Coordinates of C-alpha atoms in Angstrom, one line a residue:
Chain A
M453 CA 50.0 212.9 109.5
R454 CA 51.0 209.9 106.9
W455 CA 49.0 206.9 106.8
S456 CA 52.2 204.9 107.3
N457 CA 52.7 206.3 110.7
R458 CA 49.2 205.5 112.1
N459 CA 49.2 201.5 111.3
D460 CA 46.4 200.7 113.8
D461 CA 43.6 198.7 113.4
G462 CA 41.3 201.5 115.6
K463 CA 42.5 204.2 113.3
L464 CA 42.5 202.3 110.0
E465 CA 38.5 201.8 110.8
A466 CA 38.2 205.5 111.8
L467 CA 39.6 206.2 108.4
L468 CA 37.6 203.7 106.5
S469 CA 34.4 205.1 108.4
G470 CA 35.3 208.9 107.4
E471 CA 35.9 210.1 111.2
D472 CA 39.3 210.2 110.7
E473 CA 40.5 213.6 108.7
G474 CA 44.0 212.3 107.3
R475 CA 45.4 213.2 103.9
L476 CA 44.1 209.8 102.6
S477 CA 40.9 210.4 104.0
P478 CA 40.0 212.8 101.0
A479 CA 41.5 210.1 98.3
L480 CA 39.2 207.6 100.1
T481 CA 36.3 209.4 99.1
E482 CA 37.0 210.2 95.6
L483 CA 37.4 206.4 95.1
R484 CA 34.0 205.8 96.8
R485 CA 32.5 208.6 94.7
S486 CA 33.9 207.7 91.4
A487 CA 33.1 203.7 91.6
P488 CA 32.9 202.1 88.5
E489 CA 28.9 201.3 87.7
A490 CA 28.0 198.3 85.9
P491 CA 27.0 199.3 82.0
A492 CA 23.8 199.1 81.2
E493 CA 24.3 196.2 78.8
L494 CA 25.7 194.2 81.2
R495 CA 22.8 194.7 83.5
E496 CA 20.6 193.4 80.9
R497 CA 22.8 190.4 80.5
I498 CA 22.4 189.6 83.8
R499 CA 18.8 190.2 83.9
A500 CA 18.3 187.7 81.2
L501 CA 20.6 185.4 82.7
V502 CA 18.6 185.1 86.1
G503 CA 15.5 185.0 83.9
Q504 CA 16.7 181.7 82.7
E505 CA 17.6 180.5 86.0
Q506 CA 14.1 181.5 87.9
T507 CA 13.3 177.9 88.0
V508 CA 16.0 177.3 90.4
E509 CA 14.8 177.5 94.0
K510 CA 16.6 177.7 96.9
P511 CA 16.4 174.4 98.5
S512 CA 15.1 173.6 101.9
R513 CA 17.3 174.5 105.2
H514 CA 16.7 170.8 106.3
A515 CA 18.1 169.0 103.1
W516 CA 20.5 166.4 103.4
T517 CA 22.2 167.9 100.7
Q518 CA 23.5 171.0 102.6
R519 CA 27.0 171.6 103.8
F520 CA 28.4 169.5 106.7
S521 CA 27.1 170.8 109.9
F522 CA 27.7 169.9 113.3
A523 CA 24.0 168.4 113.8
H524 CA 25.0 166.2 110.5
A525 CA 28.0 165.1 112.7
G526 CA 26.3 164.2 115.5
V527 CA 23.9 162.1 113.8
A528 CA 26.7 160.4 112.1
V529 CA 28.4 159.5 115.4
A530 CA 24.7 158.4 117.0
A531 CA 24.5 156.1 114.2
F532 CA 28.0 154.8 114.6
L533 CA 27.5 154.0 118.3
L534 CA 24.1 152.5 117.6
V535 CA 25.6 150.2 115.0
A536 CA 28.5 149.6 117.3
V537 CA 26.2 148.6 120.4
A538 CA 23.6 146.8 118.1
I539 CA 26.3 144.2 116.6
P540 CA 27.2 142.8 119.9
A541 CA 24.1 142.9 121.4
I542 CA 22.3 141.2 118.3
G543 CA 25.1 138.6 118.1
A544 CA 24.8 137.7 121.7
L545 CA 21.1 137.1 121.6
T546 CA 21.6 135.0 118.1
R547 CA 24.2 133.1 120.3
D548 CA 21.8 132.4 123.2
S549 CA 18.6 131.4 121.0
S550 CA 21.3 129.3 118.8
N551 CA 22.3 127.6 122.2
E552 CA 18.6 127.0 123.4
A553 CA 18.1 125.3 120.4
S554 CA 21.0 123.1 120.0
A555 CA 20.6 122.4 123.9
P556 CA 19.4 118.7 124.6
P557 CA 15.6 118.4 126.1
P558 CA 15.2 118.9 129.7
S559 CA 14.3 115.3 130.3
A560 CA 17.3 114.0 128.5
A561 CA 19.3 116.2 130.5
T562 CA 18.0 115.2 133.6
A563 CA 18.0 111.8 133.0
G564 CA 20.9 111.1 135.5
G565 CA 19.4 113.3 138.5
G566 CA 15.8 113.3 137.7
G567 CA 14.1 109.7 138.4
A568 CA 13.7 109.0 134.9
Q569 CA 14.4 105.3 134.7
P570 CA 16.7 104.8 131.5
Q571 CA 15.7 102.1 129.0
L572 CA 19.4 99.6 129.6
A573 CA 18.0 96.7 128.4
P574 CA 17.3 96.0 124.4
Q575 CA 14.0 94.1 123.8
T576 CA 14.9 92.3 120.7
P577 CA 17.6 90.0 119.7
S578 CA 18.5 91.8 116.5
A579 CA 19.2 95.0 118.7
E580 CA 21.2 92.9 121.2
S581 CA 24.5 92.7 119.3
R582 CA 24.1 96.7 118.6
R583 CA 23.5 97.5 122.3
S584 CA 26.3 95.3 123.1
A585 CA 29.1 97.5 121.0
E586 CA 27.6 100.8 122.5
P587 CA 29.7 102.4 125.2
P588 CA 28.4 102.0 128.8
L589 CA 25.6 104.1 130.1
A590 CA 27.4 106.4 132.7
L591 CA 25.4 109.3 134.7
A592 CA 26.9 111.8 137.1
A593 CA 24.5 113.3 139.6
P594 CA 24.7 116.7 140.6
P595 CA 26.8 117.5 143.7
P596 CA 24.3 118.0 146.4
T597 CA 24.7 120.9 149.1
S598 CA 23.9 118.9 151.9
R599 CA 23.6 115.4 153.3
F600 CA 21.7 112.9 151.6
D601 CA 18.3 114.4 150.3
G602 CA 17.0 111.5 147.9
R603 CA 18.9 112.6 144.7
A604 CA 21.7 110.1 145.0
L605 CA 19.2 107.7 144.7
K606 CA 17.4 109.4 142.0
A607 CA 20.7 109.3 140.1
A608 CA 21.6 106.0 140.5
P609 CA 19.2 104.0 137.9
L610 CA 17.8 100.5 138.9
P611 CA 19.1 97.7 137.8
S612 CA 17.7 95.5 135.3
P613 CA 15.6 92.5 136.5
S614 CA 15.5 90.6 133.5
R615 CA 19.1 91.3 131.6
A616 CA 22.2 90.7 133.2
Q617 CA 24.6 93.7 133.9
D618 CA 27.7 95.3 134.9
Y619 CA 26.7 98.0 137.1
S620 CA 29.2 100.2 139.1
A621 CA 29.0 103.2 140.7
S622 CA 31.5 105.5 142.7
I623 CA 30.6 108.1 145.2
K624 CA 32.7 110.5 147.0
L625 CA 31.9 112.0 150.6
H626 CA 32.9 114.8 152.6
V627 CA 33.1 113.6 156.0
D628 CA 33.7 116.7 158.4
D629 CA 36.8 115.2 160.4
P630 CA 39.2 112.0 160.7
D631 CA 37.0 110.5 163.6
E632 CA 33.9 110.8 161.2
L633 CA 36.2 109.5 158.6
S634 CA 36.7 106.3 160.5
K635 CA 33.3 106.0 161.5
S636 CA 32.1 106.2 157.8
V637 CA 34.6 103.7 156.7
Q638 CA 33.3 101.3 159.3
S639 CA 29.9 101.8 158.7
A640 CA 30.2 101.7 154.8
I641 CA 32.0 97.8 155.7
R642 CA 29.2 97.0 157.7
T643 CA 26.7 97.7 155.6
T644 CA 28.0 96.1 152.8
R645 CA 28.2 92.8 154.7
R646 CA 24.9 93.2 156.1
L647 CA 23.3 93.9 152.3
G648 CA 25.3 90.6 151.7
G649 CA 28.1 92.1 150.1
Y650 CA 31.9 92.3 150.6
V651 CA 35.0 94.4 150.5
T652 CA 37.8 94.2 147.9
Y653 CA 39.8 97.1 148.9
V654 CA 40.0 99.5 151.8
D655 CA 42.6 102.1 151.7
Y656 CA 42.4 104.4 155.1
G657 CA 45.0 107.4 155.7
T658 CA 45.0 110.5 158.1
S659 CA 47.7 113.3 158.1
G660 CA 47.6 115.4 161.4
V661 CA 44.3 115.8 163.4
K662 CA 42.2 117.8 160.6
D663 CA 42.9 115.6 157.4
G664 CA 42.0 111.9 156.1
D665 CA 41.3 110.1 153.1
A666 CA 40.0 106.6 152.7
Q667 CA 38.9 104.8 149.4
L668 CA 36.8 101.3 149.4
S669 CA 35.7 99.5 146.9
V670 CA 32.8 97.0 147.5
R671 CA 30.4 94.6 146.1
V672 CA 27.1 94.2 146.8
P673 CA 24.4 92.3 145.5
V674 CA 23.0 94.1 142.3
G675 CA 19.3 93.6 143.8
R676 CA 20.2 95.4 146.6
V677 CA 22.5 98.1 144.9
Q678 CA 20.0 101.0 145.7
S679 CA 19.8 100.4 148.9
A680 CA 23.4 100.2 149.2
I681 CA 23.7 103.9 147.2
A682 CA 21.5 105.2 149.8
R683 CA 23.0 103.9 152.6
F684 CA 26.6 105.2 151.6
S685 CA 25.3 108.3 150.6
M686 CA 24.2 108.9 154.1
L687 CA 27.7 108.7 155.3
G688 CA 28.9 112.2 154.5
T689 CA 28.1 114.9 151.6
I690 CA 27.9 113.8 148.5
L691 CA 31.0 115.5 146.3
E692 CA 30.8 113.5 143.2
Q693 CA 28.8 110.3 142.1
Q694 CA 28.8 108.6 138.9
T695 CA 27.0 105.3 137.8
E696 CA 27.9 103.0 135.3
V697 CA 25.7 100.1 133.7
R698 CA 27.0 98.1 131.0
D699 CA 25.0 95.3 129.7
L700 CA 26.3 92.2 129.9
Q701 CA 22.9 90.2 128.5
A702 CA 24.2 90.2 125.0
Q703 CA 27.9 88.4 125.7
I704 CA 26.1 85.6 128.1
D705 CA 23.6 85.1 125.3
R706 CA 26.3 84.6 122.5
I707 CA 28.5 82.3 125.2
T708 CA 25.3 80.3 125.4
R709 CA 25.0 79.7 121.8
D710 CA 28.3 78.7 121.5
V711 CA 28.1 76.2 124.2
Q712 CA 25.2 74.8 122.7
R713 CA 27.2 74.6 119.5
R714 CA 30.0 73.2 121.5
R715 CA 27.5 70.1 122.9
D716 CA 26.2 69.4 119.7
R717 CA 29.3 69.0 118.3
I718 CA 30.5 66.5 121.0
A719 CA 27.4 64.5 120.7
K720 CA 27.9 64.3 117.2
L721 CA 31.4 63.0 117.8
D722 CA 30.5 60.8 120.6
A723 CA 28.1 59.1 117.8
E724 CA 30.9 58.6 115.4
L725 CA 33.2 57.0 117.7
K726 CA 30.5 54.3 118.2
D727 CA 31.1 52.9 114.9
P728 CA 32.4 49.7 115.2
N729 CA 34.0 50.2 111.2
L730 CA 36.6 52.6 112.6
T731 CA 40.1 52.0 112.7
Q732 CA 42.1 52.6 115.5
D733 CA 43.9 55.8 114.0
E734 CA 40.5 57.2 113.3
R735 CA 39.2 56.0 116.8
T736 CA 42.5 58.0 118.0
R737 CA 41.7 60.8 116.6
L738 CA 38.3 61.6 117.2
E739 CA 38.9 60.9 121.1
A740 CA 41.7 64.1 120.6
R741 CA 39.0 65.9 119.4
I742 CA 36.3 65.2 121.7
V743 CA 38.9 65.8 124.4
Q744 CA 39.3 69.1 122.7
A745 CA 35.9 70.0 122.4
R746 CA 35.1 69.1 126.0
R747 CA 37.9 71.4 126.9
G748 CA 36.5 74.6 125.1
L749 CA 32.9 73.7 126.3
A750 CA 34.3 73.9 129.9
N751 CA 36.2 77.2 129.2
A752 CA 32.8 78.6 127.9
I753 CA 30.7 77.5 130.8
R754 CA 33.3 78.9 132.9
G755 CA 33.5 82.3 130.9
R756 CA 29.3 82.4 131.0
S757 CA 29.3 81.6 134.8
G758 CA 31.9 84.7 135.5
L759 CA 29.6 86.9 133.9
I760 CA 26.5 85.8 135.7
R761 CA 28.7 86.1 138.7
Q762 CA 29.9 89.9 137.4
S763 CA 26.2 91.1 136.9
R764 CA 24.9 89.1 140.3
F765 CA 27.3 92.0 142.0
A766 CA 27.4 95.6 141.7
T767 CA 30.7 97.2 142.3
L768 CA 30.7 100.4 144.3
D769 CA 33.7 102.5 144.7
L770 CA 33.8 104.9 147.7
A771 CA 35.9 107.8 148.3
F772 CA 35.8 109.7 151.6
T773 CA 38.0 112.9 152.3
T774 CA 37.7 115.8 154.8
E775 CA 38.9 117.9 152.3
K776 CA 35.7 120.1 151.1
R777 CA 35.5 120.6 147.4
K778 CA 35.9 124.4 146.4
E779 CA 32.4 125.4 145.5
A780 CA 31.8 125.8 141.8
P781 CA 30.7 129.6 140.8
A782 CA 27.2 129.7 139.9
P783 CA 26.4 129.9 136.2
P784 CA 25.7 133.6 134.9
S785 CA 22.4 134.4 134.6
E786 CA 21.1 134.8 131.1
L787 CA 21.3 138.4 131.0
R788 CA 24.4 138.6 132.6
R789 CA 25.8 136.2 129.6
T790 CA 24.2 138.6 127.2
L791 CA 26.2 141.7 128.6
D792 CA 29.2 139.7 128.9
D793 CA 28.9 138.8 125.1
A794 CA 28.0 142.1 124.4
A795 CA 31.0 143.9 126.3
G796 CA 33.3 141.1 124.9
I797 CA 32.2 142.3 121.4
L798 CA 32.6 145.8 122.0
A799 CA 35.9 145.4 123.4
A800 CA 37.0 143.6 120.3
E801 CA 35.5 146.3 118.2
L802 CA 37.2 148.8 120.2
G803 CA 40.6 146.9 120.4
V804 CA 40.4 147.0 116.0
L805 CA 39.7 150.8 116.4
L806 CA 42.7 151.2 118.3
Y807 CA 44.9 149.3 116.2
V808 CA 43.5 151.2 113.4
L809 CA 44.0 154.4 115.0
I810 CA 47.9 153.4 116.1
A811 CA 48.6 151.9 112.5
G812 CA 46.9 154.9 110.8
A813 CA 48.4 157.2 113.4
P814 CA 51.0 158.5 110.9
F815 CA 48.6 159.2 108.2
I816 CA 46.2 160.8 110.4
V817 CA 48.8 163.4 111.7
L818 CA 50.0 163.7 108.0
G819 CA 46.9 164.4 106.9
L820 CA 45.9 166.6 109.8
L821 CA 49.2 168.6 108.7
A822 CA 49.3 168.6 105.3
W823 CA 45.4 170.0 104.9
P824 CA 46.3 173.7 106.6
A825 CA 49.6 173.4 104.9
A826 CA 47.6 172.9 101.6
R827 CA 45.3 175.6 102.3
A828 CA 48.2 178.0 103.2
A829 CA 50.1 177.0 100.0
R830 CA 46.9 177.6 97.8
R831 CA 46.3 181.1 99.5
A832 CA 49.7 182.0 99.4
A833 CA 49.6 181.2 95.4
S834 CA 46.5 183.1 94.7
H835 CA 47.8 186.1 96.4
R836 CA 51.3 185.7 94.3
V837 CA 48.6 185.8 91.2
L838 CA 47.3 188.8 92.4
E839 CA 50.6 190.2 93.2
R840 CA 52.1 189.4 89.6
A841 CA 48.6 190.5 88.0
Chain B
M1322 CA 19.7 189.4 94.3
A1323 CA 21.7 189.8 91.4
E1324 CA 20.1 193.3 90.4
E1325 CA 21.4 194.0 94.0
H1326 CA 24.6 193.2 94.0
L1327 CA 25.5 193.4 90.5
D1328 CA 27.2 197.1 90.5
D1329 CA 29.3 195.5 93.8
V1330 CA 30.9 192.7 91.9
Y1331 CA 31.3 194.5 88.6
R1332 CA 33.6 197.3 90.9
F1333 CA 35.3 194.7 92.6
L1334 CA 36.2 193.0 89.3
V1335 CA 37.2 196.2 87.9
Y1336 CA 39.6 197.1 90.2
L1337 CA 41.1 193.4 90.6
T1338 CA 41.7 193.4 86.6
K1339 CA 42.0 197.4 85.6
D1340 CA 40.0 196.7 82.7
M1341 CA 36.4 197.1 82.2
H1342 CA 35.8 195.0 79.2
T1343 CA 37.5 191.9 80.9
A1344 CA 35.6 192.9 84.3
D1345 CA 32.2 192.8 82.1
E1346 CA 33.1 189.5 80.7
L1347 CA 33.9 188.1 84.4
T1348 CA 31.0 189.5 86.0
G1349 CA 28.6 187.6 83.8
E1350 CA 30.6 184.6 84.3
T1351 CA 30.2 185.1 88.2
F1352 CA 26.6 185.2 87.8
T1353 CA 26.8 182.5 85.6
R1354 CA 28.8 180.4 88.3
A1355 CA 26.3 181.9 91.0
M1356 CA 23.1 180.5 89.5
G1357 CA 25.0 176.8 89.1
A1358 CA 26.1 177.1 92.7
W1359 CA 23.1 178.8 94.2
K1360 CA 22.1 175.5 96.0
R1361 CA 25.3 175.5 97.9
F1362 CA 25.1 179.1 99.3
D1363 CA 24.3 179.0 102.9
E1364 CA 23.1 182.4 104.4
R1365 CA 24.7 181.6 107.7
R1366 CA 28.2 181.6 106.7
G1367 CA 28.0 184.7 105.2
S1368 CA 26.1 187.4 103.1
A1369 CA 25.1 187.0 99.5
R1370 CA 27.1 190.0 98.7
T1371 CA 30.0 188.1 100.4
W1372 CA 29.5 184.9 98.3
L1373 CA 29.1 186.4 95.2
C1374 CA 32.7 188.3 95.8
Q1375 CA 34.2 185.2 96.8
L1376 CA 33.2 183.4 93.3
A1377 CA 33.9 186.5 91.6
R1378 CA 37.4 186.3 93.1
S1379 CA 38.0 182.6 91.9
V1380 CA 36.7 183.6 88.1
A1381 CA 39.4 186.3 88.6
L1382 CA 41.9 184.2 89.6
D1383 CA 41.2 181.7 87.2
H1384 CA 41.4 184.5 84.7
F1385 CA 44.7 185.7 85.8
R1386 CA 45.9 182.4 85.7
S1387 CA 45.0 181.4 82.3
E1388 CA 46.8 185.1 81.1
E1389 CA 49.7 183.9 82.9
R1390 CA 49.9 180.7 80.8
R1391 CA 48.8 182.3 77.4
R1392 CA 51.4 184.9 78.1
K1393 CA 54.4 182.3 78.6
R1394 CA 53.0 180.1 75.9
E1395 CA 52.7 183.0 73.3
Q1396 CA 56.2 184.9 74.4
A1397 CA 58.3 182.5 72.3
Y1398 CA 56.1 183.3 69.3
A1399 CA 56.1 187.1 70.2
A1400 CA 52.2 187.0 70.1
T1401 CA 50.5 190.5 70.3
E1402 CA 49.0 191.9 73.5
P1403 CA 45.4 190.7 73.7
V1404 CA 42.7 193.4 72.8
R1405 CA 42.1 195.2 75.7
D1406 CA 39.8 197.9 76.3
D1407 CA 41.2 201.3 75.8
R1408 CA 38.7 203.0 78.3
D1409 CA 40.4 203.9 82.0
P1410 CA 38.2 202.2 84.4
F1411 CA 39.8 205.1 86.9
Q1412 CA 39.0 208.1 84.4
E1413 CA 37.0 209.8 86.9
L1414 CA 39.5 209.8 89.5
S1415 CA 42.5 212.5 89.9
P1416 CA 45.4 212.0 88.0
A1417 CA 47.5 211.3 90.5
L1418 CA 45.1 208.9 92.0
R1419 CA 44.5 207.4 89.1
R1420 CA 48.3 206.6 88.6
A1421 CA 48.5 205.5 92.2
L1422 CA 46.0 203.2 91.5
Q1423 CA 47.2 201.4 88.0
E1424 CA 50.8 200.8 89.7
L1425 CA 49.5 199.0 92.8
S1426 CA 49.1 195.2 92.2
A1427 CA 45.9 193.6 92.2
A1428 CA 46.5 192.3 95.3
D1429 CA 46.4 195.4 96.9
R1430 CA 43.7 196.7 94.6
E1431 CA 41.7 193.6 95.9
V1432 CA 41.5 194.7 99.6
I1433 CA 40.7 198.5 98.7
A1434 CA 37.9 197.6 96.6
L1435 CA 36.7 195.1 99.1
R1436 CA 37.3 197.8 102.1
V1437 CA 37.2 201.1 100.4
I1438 CA 34.6 200.5 97.4
L1439 CA 32.2 197.8 98.7
E1440 CA 32.7 198.9 102.4
L1441 CA 32.8 195.5 103.5
D1442 CA 33.7 194.9 107.2
G1443 CA 36.7 193.2 107.9
E1444 CA 35.5 189.8 108.5
A1445 CA 33.5 189.5 105.3
A1446 CA 36.7 191.2 103.0
A1447 CA 38.9 188.3 105.1
R1448 CA 36.3 185.8 104.0
V1449 CA 36.2 186.8 100.3
M1450 CA 40.1 187.0 100.4
G1451 CA 40.0 183.6 102.1
I1452 CA 42.6 184.8 104.9
G1453 CA 42.3 185.8 108.5
R1454 CA 40.7 189.2 109.9
T1455 CA 44.1 190.2 111.1
A1456 CA 45.9 189.5 107.8
C1457 CA 43.2 191.1 106.0
A1458 CA 43.9 194.4 108.2
M1459 CA 47.9 194.2 107.6
R1460 CA 46.9 193.8 103.5
L1461 CA 44.8 196.9 103.9
S1462 CA 47.0 198.6 106.0
R1463 CA 50.3 198.1 103.3
A1464 CA 47.8 198.6 100.5
L1465 CA 46.8 202.1 101.7
K1466 CA 50.3 203.1 102.8
K1467 CA 51.2 202.3 99.2
L1468 CA 48.5 204.3 97.6
E1469 CA 49.7 207.4 100.1
E1470 CA 53.3 207.0 98.5
K1471 CA 52.3 206.9 95.4
V1472 CA 50.2 209.7 95.2
E1473 CA 52.8 211.8 97.4
I1474 CA 55.4 211.0 94.6
D1475 CA 52.9 212.1 92.2
A1476 CA 52.1 215.3 93.9
L1477 CA 55.9 216.1 94.0
V1478 CA 56.4 215.2 90.4

């Protein structure tokens, strides 16, 4: 049987192994029997070549110079993932530590609510003018979750007994219903009067049977402001509180010096007016200047009196509402923030990776197609060379 | 290793080039390359014999390509053929088989050398040729068919 009539893989192997006694079998046996052997001279040459290269040792199988393997790919992927996770983690930790370093010291941060007495009064005259130019001190208390618990009082600084100050505070309180709103407003008015103060503004309104709001502006003697704040705080649940203290003493001192200067000037003009040698015109002119100086003096004294009055009473703005403030979510923990930061950076990394993959997808696909194509082309070219040879 | 596989490499190259002198030279070149590339040899990817045959094939391909370039270059100058070994590498074969082998292409002789003379299995031979096992079997089948036809024609003549 002709070989061409039995083109079968199994029979091909049988023919090669000599099990198939076809017509080609003797030819293959003959080919094997008369296979050429390397000439002795070539053998000697190769032996000499190998002798020269004896020093070349087979490298260790674990050497990194070995070919690329799946183990190497695994190590590379693990290293990449480690770096991808480590970068956000380190970034988050670094940011946390820098935040801690830049955060104000605890004493300063809790000055409004921790009971520490702020130093509002400048102690030296040279510092007065500088202090008076500074913005007023404003303190905000953390919103308590229940009725008066002393924090409101601690958050309100004591007015200075030795210096004139413009003291103002605003408190926003929650009350349960319009009935309580009405009672609280009335109680606030009574308290104000009992403390020797007065009400400057009231705005009270309800809508329906559930909702209502009221705003009051009261003035109480500054010496009783702590007591007022404490009592007002008990009228509801504090939602917001802010205290503002502005120093007026420097301004009063300046006006006092101005008053003294004006008095000296008037005295001097009075003395000049007593001169018998003055002409009528000069006398008239001097009298006009004295009148002008006295008017200026009166204005300055009035201004100083106004400032002193202002400093004797504190302004308290009260707001009552039946609407509950939305609870702010609890601040996330350190670990939570770190994890959030790390997750954010990881998401950004994934975004960049995705972008690169999308942008590079055509090139990657081309490369994946080109690689086997190039291999096939190289193989075909080699085969053509052998066909021609 | 070199001593053990020298004959195989030489036989493979004789079948590829049909010239003992060229096979001699290319065998030397193959082992020179093997010494240089010994560090890259990975026995998990195939035996030393397969690896040496791959190197030998690569050396032979380089040789054929350079010969092609040389022929093209010298055609214009009517250059003479290079010096060839007059000895017939297949002289020990019967005349019909010898002539048939001489008429086969290098590609056909290659697969016959690997599968019949060196007795490599299908996978190793395919690896040497850089093709799949099925493709290797097809090539062998075609080469043997051609050999059989040429031997028969020669016998008829």
